[in-house]
Short mmCIF file of C-alpha atoms and ligand atoms in Angstrom, two decimals:
data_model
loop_
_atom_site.label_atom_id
_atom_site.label_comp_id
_atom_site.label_asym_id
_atom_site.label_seq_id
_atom_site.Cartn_x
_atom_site.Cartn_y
_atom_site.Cartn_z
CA UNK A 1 16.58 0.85 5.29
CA UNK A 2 14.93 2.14 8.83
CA UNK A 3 11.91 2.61 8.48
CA UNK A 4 9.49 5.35 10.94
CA UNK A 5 8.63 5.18 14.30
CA UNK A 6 5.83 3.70 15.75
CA UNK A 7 3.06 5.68 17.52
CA UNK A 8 2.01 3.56 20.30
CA UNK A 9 -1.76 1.77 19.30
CA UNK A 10 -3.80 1.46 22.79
CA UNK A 11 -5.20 -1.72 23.86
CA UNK A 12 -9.25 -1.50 23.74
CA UNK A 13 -11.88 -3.30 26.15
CA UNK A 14 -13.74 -5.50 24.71
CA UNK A 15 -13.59 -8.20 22.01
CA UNK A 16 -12.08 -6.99 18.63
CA UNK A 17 -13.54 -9.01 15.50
CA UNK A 18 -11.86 -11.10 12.38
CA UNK A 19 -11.60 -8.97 8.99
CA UNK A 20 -14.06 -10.13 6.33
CA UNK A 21 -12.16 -8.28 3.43
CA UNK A 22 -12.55 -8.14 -0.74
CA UNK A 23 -10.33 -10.25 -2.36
CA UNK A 24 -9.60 -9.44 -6.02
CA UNK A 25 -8.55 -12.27 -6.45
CA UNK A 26 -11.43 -14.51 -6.05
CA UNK A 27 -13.78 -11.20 -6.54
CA UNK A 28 -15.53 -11.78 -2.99
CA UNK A 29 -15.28 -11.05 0.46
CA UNK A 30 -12.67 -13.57 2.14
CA UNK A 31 -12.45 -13.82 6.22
CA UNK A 32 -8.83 -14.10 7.35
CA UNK A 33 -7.62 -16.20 10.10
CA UNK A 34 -4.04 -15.28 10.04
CA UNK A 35 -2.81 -17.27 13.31
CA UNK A 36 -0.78 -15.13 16.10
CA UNK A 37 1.29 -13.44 14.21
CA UNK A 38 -0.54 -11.85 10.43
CA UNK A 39 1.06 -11.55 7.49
CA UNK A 40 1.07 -8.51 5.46
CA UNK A 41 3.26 -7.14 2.78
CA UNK A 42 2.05 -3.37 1.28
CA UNK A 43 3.73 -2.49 -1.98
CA UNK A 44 5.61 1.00 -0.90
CA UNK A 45 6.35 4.41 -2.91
CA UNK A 46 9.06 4.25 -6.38
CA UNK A 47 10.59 7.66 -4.58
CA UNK A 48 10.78 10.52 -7.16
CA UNK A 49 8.02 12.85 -6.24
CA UNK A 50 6.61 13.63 -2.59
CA UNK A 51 4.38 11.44 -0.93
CA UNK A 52 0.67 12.29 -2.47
CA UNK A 53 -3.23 12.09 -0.77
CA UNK A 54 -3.37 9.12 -3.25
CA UNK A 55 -0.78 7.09 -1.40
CA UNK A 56 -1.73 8.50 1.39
CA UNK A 57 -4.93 6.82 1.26
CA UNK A 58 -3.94 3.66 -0.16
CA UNK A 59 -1.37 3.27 2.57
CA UNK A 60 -4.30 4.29 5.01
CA UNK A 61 -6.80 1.22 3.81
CA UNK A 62 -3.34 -0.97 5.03
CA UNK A 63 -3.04 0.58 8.46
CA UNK A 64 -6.73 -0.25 8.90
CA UNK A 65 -6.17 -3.97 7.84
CA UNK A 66 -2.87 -3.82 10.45
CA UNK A 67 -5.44 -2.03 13.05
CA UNK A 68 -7.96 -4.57 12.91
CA UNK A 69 -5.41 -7.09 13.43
CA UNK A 70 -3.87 -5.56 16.51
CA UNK A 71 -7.40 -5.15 17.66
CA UNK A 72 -7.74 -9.31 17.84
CA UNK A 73 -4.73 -9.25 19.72
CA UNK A 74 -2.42 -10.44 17.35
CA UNK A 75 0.69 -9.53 16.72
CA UNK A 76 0.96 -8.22 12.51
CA UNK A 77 4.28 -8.81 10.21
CA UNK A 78 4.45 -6.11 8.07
CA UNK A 79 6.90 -5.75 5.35
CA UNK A 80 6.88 -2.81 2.51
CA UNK A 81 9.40 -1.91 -0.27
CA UNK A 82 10.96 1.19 -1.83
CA UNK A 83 11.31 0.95 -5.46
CA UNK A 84 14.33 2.93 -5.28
CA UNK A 85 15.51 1.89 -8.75
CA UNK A 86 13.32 1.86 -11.62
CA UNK A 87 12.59 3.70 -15.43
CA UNK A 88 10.16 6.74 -13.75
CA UNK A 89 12.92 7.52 -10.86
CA UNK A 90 16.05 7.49 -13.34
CA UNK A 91 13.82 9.68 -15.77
CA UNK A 92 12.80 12.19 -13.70
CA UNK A 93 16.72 12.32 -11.72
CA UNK A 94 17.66 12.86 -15.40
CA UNK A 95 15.10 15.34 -16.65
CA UNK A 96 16.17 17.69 -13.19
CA UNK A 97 19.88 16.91 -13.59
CA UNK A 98 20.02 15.26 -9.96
CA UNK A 99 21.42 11.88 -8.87
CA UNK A 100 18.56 9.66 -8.66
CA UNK A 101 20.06 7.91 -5.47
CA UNK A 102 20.08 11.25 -3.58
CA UNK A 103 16.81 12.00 -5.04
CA UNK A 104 15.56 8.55 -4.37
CA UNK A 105 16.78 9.21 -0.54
CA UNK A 106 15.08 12.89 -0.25
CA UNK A 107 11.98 11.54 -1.30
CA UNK A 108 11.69 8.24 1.07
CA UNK A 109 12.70 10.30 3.86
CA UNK A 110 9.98 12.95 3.45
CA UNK A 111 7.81 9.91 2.93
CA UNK A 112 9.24 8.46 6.11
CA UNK A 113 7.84 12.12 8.01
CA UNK A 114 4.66 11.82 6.54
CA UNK A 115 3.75 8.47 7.19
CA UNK A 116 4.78 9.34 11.00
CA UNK A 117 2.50 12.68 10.93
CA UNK A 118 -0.16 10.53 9.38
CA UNK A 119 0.33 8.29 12.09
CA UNK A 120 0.61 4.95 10.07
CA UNK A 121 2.16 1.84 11.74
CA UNK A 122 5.85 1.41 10.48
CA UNK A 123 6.52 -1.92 8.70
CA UNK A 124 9.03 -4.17 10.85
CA UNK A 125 11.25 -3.95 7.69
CA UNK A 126 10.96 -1.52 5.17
CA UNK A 127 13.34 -2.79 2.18
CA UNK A 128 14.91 -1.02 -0.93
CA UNK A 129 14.94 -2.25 -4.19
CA UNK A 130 19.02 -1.60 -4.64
CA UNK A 131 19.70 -3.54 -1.33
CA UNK A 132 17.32 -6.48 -1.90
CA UNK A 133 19.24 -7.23 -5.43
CA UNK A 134 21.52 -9.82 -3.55
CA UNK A 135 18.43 -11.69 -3.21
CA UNK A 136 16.59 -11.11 -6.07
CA UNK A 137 19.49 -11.95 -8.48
CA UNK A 138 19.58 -16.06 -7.38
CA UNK A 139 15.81 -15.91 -7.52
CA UNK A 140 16.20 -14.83 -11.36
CA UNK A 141 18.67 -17.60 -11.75
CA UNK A 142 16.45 -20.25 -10.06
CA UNK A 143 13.14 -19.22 -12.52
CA UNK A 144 15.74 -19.36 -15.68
CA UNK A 145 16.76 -23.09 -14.66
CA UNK A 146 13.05 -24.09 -13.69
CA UNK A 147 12.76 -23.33 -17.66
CA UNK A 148 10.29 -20.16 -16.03
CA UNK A 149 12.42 -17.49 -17.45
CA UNK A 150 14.69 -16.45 -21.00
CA UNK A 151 17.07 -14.51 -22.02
CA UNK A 152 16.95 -12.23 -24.91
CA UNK A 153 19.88 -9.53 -25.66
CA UNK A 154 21.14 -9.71 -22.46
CA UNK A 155 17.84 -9.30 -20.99
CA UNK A 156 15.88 -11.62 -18.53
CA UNK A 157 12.20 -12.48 -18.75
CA UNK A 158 9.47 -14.18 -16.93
CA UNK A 159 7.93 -16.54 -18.99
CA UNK A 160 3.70 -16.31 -18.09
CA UNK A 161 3.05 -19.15 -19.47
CA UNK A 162 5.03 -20.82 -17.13
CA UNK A 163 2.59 -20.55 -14.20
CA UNK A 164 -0.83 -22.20 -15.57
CA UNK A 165 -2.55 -19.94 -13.26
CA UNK A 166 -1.35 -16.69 -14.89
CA UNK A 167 -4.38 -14.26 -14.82
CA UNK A 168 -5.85 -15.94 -11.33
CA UNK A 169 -5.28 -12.34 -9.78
CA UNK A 170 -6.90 -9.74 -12.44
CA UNK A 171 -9.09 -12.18 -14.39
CA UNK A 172 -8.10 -9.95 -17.40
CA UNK A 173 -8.78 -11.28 -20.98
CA UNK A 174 -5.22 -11.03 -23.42
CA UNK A 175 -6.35 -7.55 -24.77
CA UNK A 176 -6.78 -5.87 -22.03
CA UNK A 177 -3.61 -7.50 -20.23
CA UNK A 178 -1.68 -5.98 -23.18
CA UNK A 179 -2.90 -2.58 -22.76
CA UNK A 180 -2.20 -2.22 -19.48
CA UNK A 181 1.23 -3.89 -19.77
CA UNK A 182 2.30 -1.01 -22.09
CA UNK A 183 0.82 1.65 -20.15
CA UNK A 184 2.55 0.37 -16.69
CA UNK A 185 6.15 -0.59 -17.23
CA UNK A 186 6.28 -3.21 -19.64
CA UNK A 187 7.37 -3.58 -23.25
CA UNK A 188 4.33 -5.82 -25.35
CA UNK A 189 6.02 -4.30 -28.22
CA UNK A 190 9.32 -5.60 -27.99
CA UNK A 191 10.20 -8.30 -30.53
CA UNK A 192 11.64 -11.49 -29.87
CA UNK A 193 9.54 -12.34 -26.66
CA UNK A 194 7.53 -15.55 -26.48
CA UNK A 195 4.35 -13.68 -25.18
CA UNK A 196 4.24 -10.30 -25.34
CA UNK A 197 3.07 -9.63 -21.72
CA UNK A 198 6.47 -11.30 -20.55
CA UNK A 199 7.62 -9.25 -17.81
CA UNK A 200 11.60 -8.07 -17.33
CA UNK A 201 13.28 -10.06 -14.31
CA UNK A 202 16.39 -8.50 -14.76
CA UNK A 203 17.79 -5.69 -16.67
CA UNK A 204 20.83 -5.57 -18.86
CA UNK A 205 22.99 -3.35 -17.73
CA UNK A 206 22.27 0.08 -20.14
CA UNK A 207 25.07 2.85 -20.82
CA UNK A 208 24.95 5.86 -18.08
CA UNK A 209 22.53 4.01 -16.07
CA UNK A 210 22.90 2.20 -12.60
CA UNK A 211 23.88 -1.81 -12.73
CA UNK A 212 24.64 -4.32 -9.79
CA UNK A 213 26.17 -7.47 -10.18
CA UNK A 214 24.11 -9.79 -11.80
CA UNK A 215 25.75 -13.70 -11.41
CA UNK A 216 25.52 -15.34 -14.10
CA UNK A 217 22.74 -12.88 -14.95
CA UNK A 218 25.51 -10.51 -15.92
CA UNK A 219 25.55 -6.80 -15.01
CA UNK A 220 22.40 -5.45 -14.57
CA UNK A 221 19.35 -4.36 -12.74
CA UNK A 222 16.31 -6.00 -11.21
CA UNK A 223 12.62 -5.53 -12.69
CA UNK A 224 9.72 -4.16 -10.77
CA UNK A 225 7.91 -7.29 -10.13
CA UNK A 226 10.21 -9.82 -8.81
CA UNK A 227 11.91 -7.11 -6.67
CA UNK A 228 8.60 -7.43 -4.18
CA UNK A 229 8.26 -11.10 -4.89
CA UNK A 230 12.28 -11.10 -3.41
CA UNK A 231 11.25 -8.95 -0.43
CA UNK A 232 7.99 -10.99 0.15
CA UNK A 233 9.59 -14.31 0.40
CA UNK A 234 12.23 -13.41 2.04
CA UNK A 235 10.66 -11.88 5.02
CA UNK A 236 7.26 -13.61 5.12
CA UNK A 237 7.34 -16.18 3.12
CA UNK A 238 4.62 -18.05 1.04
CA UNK A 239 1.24 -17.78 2.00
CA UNK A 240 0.77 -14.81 3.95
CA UNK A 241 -2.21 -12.99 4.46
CA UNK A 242 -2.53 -9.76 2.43
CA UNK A 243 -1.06 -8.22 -0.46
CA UNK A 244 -1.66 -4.72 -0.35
CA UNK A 245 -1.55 -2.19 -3.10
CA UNK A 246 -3.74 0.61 -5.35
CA UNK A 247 -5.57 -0.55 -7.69
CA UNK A 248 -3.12 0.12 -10.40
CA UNK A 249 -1.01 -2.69 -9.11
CA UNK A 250 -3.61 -5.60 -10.18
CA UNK A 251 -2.62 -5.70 -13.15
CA UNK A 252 0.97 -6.33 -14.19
CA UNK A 253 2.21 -5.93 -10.67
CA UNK A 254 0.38 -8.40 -8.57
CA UNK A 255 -0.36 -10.80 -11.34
CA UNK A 256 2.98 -11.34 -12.15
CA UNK A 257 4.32 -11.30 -8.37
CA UNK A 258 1.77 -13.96 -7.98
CA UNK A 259 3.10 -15.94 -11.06
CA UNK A 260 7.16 -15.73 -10.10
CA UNK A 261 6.14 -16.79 -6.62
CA UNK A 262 4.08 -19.47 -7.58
CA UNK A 263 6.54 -20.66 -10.47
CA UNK A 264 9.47 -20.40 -7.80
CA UNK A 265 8.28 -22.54 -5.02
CA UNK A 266 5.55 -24.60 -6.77
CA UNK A 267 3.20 -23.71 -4.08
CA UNK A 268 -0.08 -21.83 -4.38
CA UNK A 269 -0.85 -19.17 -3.37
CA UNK A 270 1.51 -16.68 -2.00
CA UNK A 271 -1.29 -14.10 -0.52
CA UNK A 272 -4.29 -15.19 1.15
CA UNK A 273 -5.98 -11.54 0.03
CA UNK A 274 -4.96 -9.92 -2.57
CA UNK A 275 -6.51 -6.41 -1.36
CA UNK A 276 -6.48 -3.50 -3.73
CA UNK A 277 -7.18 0.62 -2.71
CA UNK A 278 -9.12 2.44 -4.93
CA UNK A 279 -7.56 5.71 -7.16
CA UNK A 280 -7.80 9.02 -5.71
CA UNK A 281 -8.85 11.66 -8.15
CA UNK A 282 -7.78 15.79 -8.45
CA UNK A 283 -9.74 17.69 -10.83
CA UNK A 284 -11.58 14.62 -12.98
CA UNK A 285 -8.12 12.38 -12.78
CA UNK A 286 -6.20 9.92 -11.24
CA UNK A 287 -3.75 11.80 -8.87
CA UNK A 288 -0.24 10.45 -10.42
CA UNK A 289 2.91 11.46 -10.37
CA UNK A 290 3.44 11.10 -14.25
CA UNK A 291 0.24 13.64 -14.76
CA UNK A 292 1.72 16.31 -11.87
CA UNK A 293 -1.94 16.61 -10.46
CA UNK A 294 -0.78 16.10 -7.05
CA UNK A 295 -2.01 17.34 -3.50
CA UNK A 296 1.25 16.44 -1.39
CA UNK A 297 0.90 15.36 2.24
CA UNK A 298 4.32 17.55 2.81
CA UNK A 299 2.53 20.89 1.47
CA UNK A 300 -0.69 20.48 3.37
CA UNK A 301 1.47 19.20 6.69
CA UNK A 302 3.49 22.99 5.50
CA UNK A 303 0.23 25.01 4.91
CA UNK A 304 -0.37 23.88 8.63
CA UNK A 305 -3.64 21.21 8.12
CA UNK A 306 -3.62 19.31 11.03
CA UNK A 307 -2.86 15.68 9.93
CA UNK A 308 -5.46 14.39 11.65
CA UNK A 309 -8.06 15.83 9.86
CA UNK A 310 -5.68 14.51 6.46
CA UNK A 311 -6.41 11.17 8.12
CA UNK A 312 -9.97 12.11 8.78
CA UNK A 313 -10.41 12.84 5.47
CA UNK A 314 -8.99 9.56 3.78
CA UNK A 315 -11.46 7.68 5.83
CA UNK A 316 -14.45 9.61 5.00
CA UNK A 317 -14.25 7.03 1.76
CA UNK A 318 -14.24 3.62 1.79
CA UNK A 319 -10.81 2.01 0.60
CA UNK A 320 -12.27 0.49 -2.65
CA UNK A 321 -14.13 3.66 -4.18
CA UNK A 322 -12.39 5.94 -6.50
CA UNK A 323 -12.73 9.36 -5.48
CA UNK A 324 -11.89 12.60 -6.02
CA UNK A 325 -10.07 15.04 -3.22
CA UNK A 326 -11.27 18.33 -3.25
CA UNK A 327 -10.58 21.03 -0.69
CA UNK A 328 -14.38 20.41 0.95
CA UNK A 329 -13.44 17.11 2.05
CA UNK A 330 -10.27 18.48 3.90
CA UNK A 331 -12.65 21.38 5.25
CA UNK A 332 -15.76 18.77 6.50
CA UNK A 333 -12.76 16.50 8.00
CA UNK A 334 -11.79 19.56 9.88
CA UNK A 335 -14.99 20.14 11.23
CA UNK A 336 -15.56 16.78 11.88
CA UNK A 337 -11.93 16.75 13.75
CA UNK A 338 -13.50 19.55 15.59
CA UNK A 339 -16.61 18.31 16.90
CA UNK A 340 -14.93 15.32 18.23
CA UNK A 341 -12.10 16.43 19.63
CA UNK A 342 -14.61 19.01 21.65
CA UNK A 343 -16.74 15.52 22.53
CA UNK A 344 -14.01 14.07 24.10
CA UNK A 345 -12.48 16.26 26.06
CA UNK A 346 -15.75 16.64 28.53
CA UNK A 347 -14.88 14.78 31.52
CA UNK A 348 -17.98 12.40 31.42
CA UNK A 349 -20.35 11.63 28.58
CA UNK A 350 -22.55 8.78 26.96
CA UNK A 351 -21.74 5.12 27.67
CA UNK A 352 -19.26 4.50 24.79
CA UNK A 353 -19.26 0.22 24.61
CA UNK A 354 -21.54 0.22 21.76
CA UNK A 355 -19.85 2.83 19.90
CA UNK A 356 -16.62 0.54 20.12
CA UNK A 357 -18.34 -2.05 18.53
CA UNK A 358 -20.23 -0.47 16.11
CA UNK A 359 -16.11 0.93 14.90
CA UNK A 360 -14.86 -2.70 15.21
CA UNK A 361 -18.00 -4.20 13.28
CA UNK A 362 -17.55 -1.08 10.08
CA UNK A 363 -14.31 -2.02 10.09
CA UNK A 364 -13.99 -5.67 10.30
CA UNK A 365 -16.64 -5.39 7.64
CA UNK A 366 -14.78 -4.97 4.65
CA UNK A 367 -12.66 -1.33 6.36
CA UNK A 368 -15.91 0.10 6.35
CA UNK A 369 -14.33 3.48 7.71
CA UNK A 370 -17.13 5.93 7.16
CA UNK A 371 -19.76 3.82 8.63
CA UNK A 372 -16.92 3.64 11.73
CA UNK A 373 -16.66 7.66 11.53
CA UNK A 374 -20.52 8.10 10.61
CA UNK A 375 -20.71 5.67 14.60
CA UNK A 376 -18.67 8.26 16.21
CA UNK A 377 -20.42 11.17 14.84
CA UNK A 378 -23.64 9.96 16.13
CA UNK A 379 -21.76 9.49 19.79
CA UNK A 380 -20.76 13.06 19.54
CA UNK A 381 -24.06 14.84 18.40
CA UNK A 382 -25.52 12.73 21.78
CA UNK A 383 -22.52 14.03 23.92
CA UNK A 384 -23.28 17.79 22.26
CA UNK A 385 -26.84 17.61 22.64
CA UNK A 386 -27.46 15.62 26.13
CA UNK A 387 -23.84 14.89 27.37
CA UNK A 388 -24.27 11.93 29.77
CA UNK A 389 -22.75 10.67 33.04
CA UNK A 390 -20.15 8.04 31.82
CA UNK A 391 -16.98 9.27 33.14
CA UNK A 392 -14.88 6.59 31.38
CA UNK A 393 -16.33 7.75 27.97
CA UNK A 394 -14.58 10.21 26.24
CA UNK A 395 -11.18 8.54 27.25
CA UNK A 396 -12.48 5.13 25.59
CA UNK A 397 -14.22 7.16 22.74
CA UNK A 398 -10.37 8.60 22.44
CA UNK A 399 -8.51 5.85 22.41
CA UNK A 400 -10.85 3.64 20.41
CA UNK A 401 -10.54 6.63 17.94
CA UNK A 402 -6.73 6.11 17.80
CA UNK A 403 -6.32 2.42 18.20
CA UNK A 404 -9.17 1.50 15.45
CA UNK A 405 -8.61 4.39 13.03
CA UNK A 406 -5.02 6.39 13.93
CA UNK A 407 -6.80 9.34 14.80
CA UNK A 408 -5.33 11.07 17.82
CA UNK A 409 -7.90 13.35 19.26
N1 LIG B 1 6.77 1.19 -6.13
C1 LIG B 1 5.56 0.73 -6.74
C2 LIG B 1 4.95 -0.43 -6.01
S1 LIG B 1 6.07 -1.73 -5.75
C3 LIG B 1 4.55 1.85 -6.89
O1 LIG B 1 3.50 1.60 -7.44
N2 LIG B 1 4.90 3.03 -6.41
S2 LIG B 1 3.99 4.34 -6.50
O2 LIG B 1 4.71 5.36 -5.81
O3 LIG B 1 3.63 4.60 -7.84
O4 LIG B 1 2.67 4.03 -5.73
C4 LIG B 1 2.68 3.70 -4.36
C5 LIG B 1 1.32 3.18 -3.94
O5 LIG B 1 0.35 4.22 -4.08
C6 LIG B 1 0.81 2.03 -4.82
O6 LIG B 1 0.11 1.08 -4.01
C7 LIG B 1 -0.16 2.69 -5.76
O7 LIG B 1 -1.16 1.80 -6.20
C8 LIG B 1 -0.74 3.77 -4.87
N3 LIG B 1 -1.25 4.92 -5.64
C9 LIG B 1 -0.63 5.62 -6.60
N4 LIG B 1 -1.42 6.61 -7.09
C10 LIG B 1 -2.60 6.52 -6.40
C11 LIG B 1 -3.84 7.26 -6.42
N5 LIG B 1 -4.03 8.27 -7.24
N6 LIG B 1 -4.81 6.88 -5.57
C12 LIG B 1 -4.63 5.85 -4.71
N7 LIG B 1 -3.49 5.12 -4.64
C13 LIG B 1 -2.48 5.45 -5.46
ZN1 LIG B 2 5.27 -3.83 -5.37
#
């Protein structure tokens, strides 16, 4: 699929720095040295509701990593995936009577408009679910003959315990695993499995639902987690530097990505990073789409909030916190959008080379955003109070503002 354009990301003077970044994997800080070109795949939107301030900020935390990057001078691989076939899409085409493909194509492209208000860098290929099956289905076939996978009434499953480092992502204990299996997509319950956390690789094909050609697989369709493993290897190969998603994807998603990857090629590991965004809250609870407590990007965008000061708002919290939106952080984003955007278009102002650093340093430092916003606040309130005689400044403030942080003032 195509994905959205690119807004253009201005070179900075100066020295950008290497990202130091929490990996859940190993539970600590990791620093990447991804070569020229970095690696990054970013789990993308299952299309059957509008793009919320949840994703929004998850897919935020990403642009950061991909801004940091750009920032060394490196050029960034970016692949993300639209799970345009799954359970939640065909239950909520069939609980509003609509074809799920058309609905699954109204809801990527309104994605598609936010992500370009919002400013967030495009991936270089953005990849459905339904057109990465030609792929996926020989992968399916390969695990089954590596003895990795089983089939049981027509179904296909991954076998965990065919990867002896199942569990190296979420460091989960059985119990737990099994709760969270149920509650995100999988079936512990079903019998006949060898361990109940198996995961589906491919789908029977079901009466009045969509099915693909399978191979010897039969007619079918793929599961969730070997869909991004397909996408993944395909475009960037083992190895590569991040694997992005909320923290609702540690555990199945990422662990069992991990596992098929690792059980496929016999080569660990396939992310460097395994980086996780934390859950953004309305009223007390995770924002999801199965719960309908959503702020949507589209209705703010509508209600006419800038979407810079949407932008300014996702980074007034750091990636990894949970937190909760409420209409005061929109308002003290605007504000803040306000005072800067009045501090910058002065035509001379206080030197602004330590301020650039001080953005690079929050954000190389784990995407410490609001220390990097909390930096240019201080530059304003100097530029308010005493102004200065830097006539570069306010453009560098500017642009630093948009390369580092996709804020166009
Ligand atoms: N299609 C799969 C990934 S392959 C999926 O999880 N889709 S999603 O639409 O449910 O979520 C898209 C991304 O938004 C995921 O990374 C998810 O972790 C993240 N996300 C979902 N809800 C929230 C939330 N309330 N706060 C922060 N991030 C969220
Ligand atoms: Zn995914």
């Amino acid at each position: 699929m195509h994905a959205w354009p690119a807004s253009e990301v201005p070179a900075l003077p100066g020295q950008g720095r290497d990202l130091r970044i929490h990996d859940t994997a190993t539970g600590g800080p990791v620093t990447l040295d991804p070569g020229p070109v970095a690696r990054i795949y970013v789990c993308g939107i299952t299309p059957y509701d509008a793009t919320h301030i949840g994703h929004a900020a998850t897919y935020n935390a990403f642009d950061l990593v991909q801004r940091v990057w750009l920032d060394t001078k490196r050029q960034v691989h970016y692949v993300q995936n639209v799970t345009d076939v799954d359970d939640p899409l065909l239950e909520r085409a069939e609980r509003d009577g609509v074809d799920w493909a058309a609905l699954a194509e109204q809801e990527t492209q309104l994605f598609r408009e936010d992500m370009t208000a919002l400013r967030m860098l495009p991936p270089q290929q953005y990849i459905g679910a339904v057109e990465a099956i030609p792929g996926i289905v020989p992968l399916v076939e390969r695990l089954r003959d590596l003895g990795a996978a089983y089939e049981l009434e027509g179904d296909t499953y991954f076998s965990v315990e065919a990867d002896p480092r199942f569990g190296q992502v979420s460091h989960l204990d059985a119990a737990a695993m099994r709760l969270l299996s149920a509650e995100r997509g999988g079936d512990p319950e079903r019998p006949g499995k060898k361990n109940p956390l198996d995961p589906m690789l491919w789908s029977a094909a079901r009466e009045g639902e969509p099915s693909w050609d399978g191979g010897s697989l039969g007619r079918g369709r793929p599961g969730w987690h070997i869909e991004c493993v397909a996408i993944a290897l395909d475009h960037l190969g083992m190895g590569f530097d991040v694997q992005g998603g909320g923290s609702d994807l540690v555990f199945p998603h990422h662990e069992m990505g991990a596992s098929h990857a690792q059980a496929l090629t016999g080569e660990f590991p396939m992310a460097k990073a395994y980086v996780h965004a934390g859950m953004v809250a309305l009223h007390g609870e995770k924002m999801s789409k199965s719960k309908g407590n959503l702020v949507f990007v589209s209705r703010l965008r509508q209600d006419g909030v800038d979407p810079a000061a949407i932008r300014l708002a996702l980074l007034s919290h750091h990636y990894r916190a949970d937190w909760e939106w409420t209409d005061q952080v929109l308002q003290d984003a605007v504000t803040r959008l306000g005072h800067w955007r009045a501090a910058v278009s002065r035509p001379d102002g206080p030197s602004a080379e330590a301020l650039v650093d001080e953005i690079r340093e929050a954000l190389a430092n784990d995407l410490d955003a609001p220390a990097a916003l909390t930096a240019v606040d201080r530059w304003a309130v100097t530029q308010e109070q005493q102004g200065g005689t830097d006539t570069g400044a306010p453009g560098i403030v500017s642009r630093a503002v948009d390369a580092l942080l996709g804020v166009a003032l």
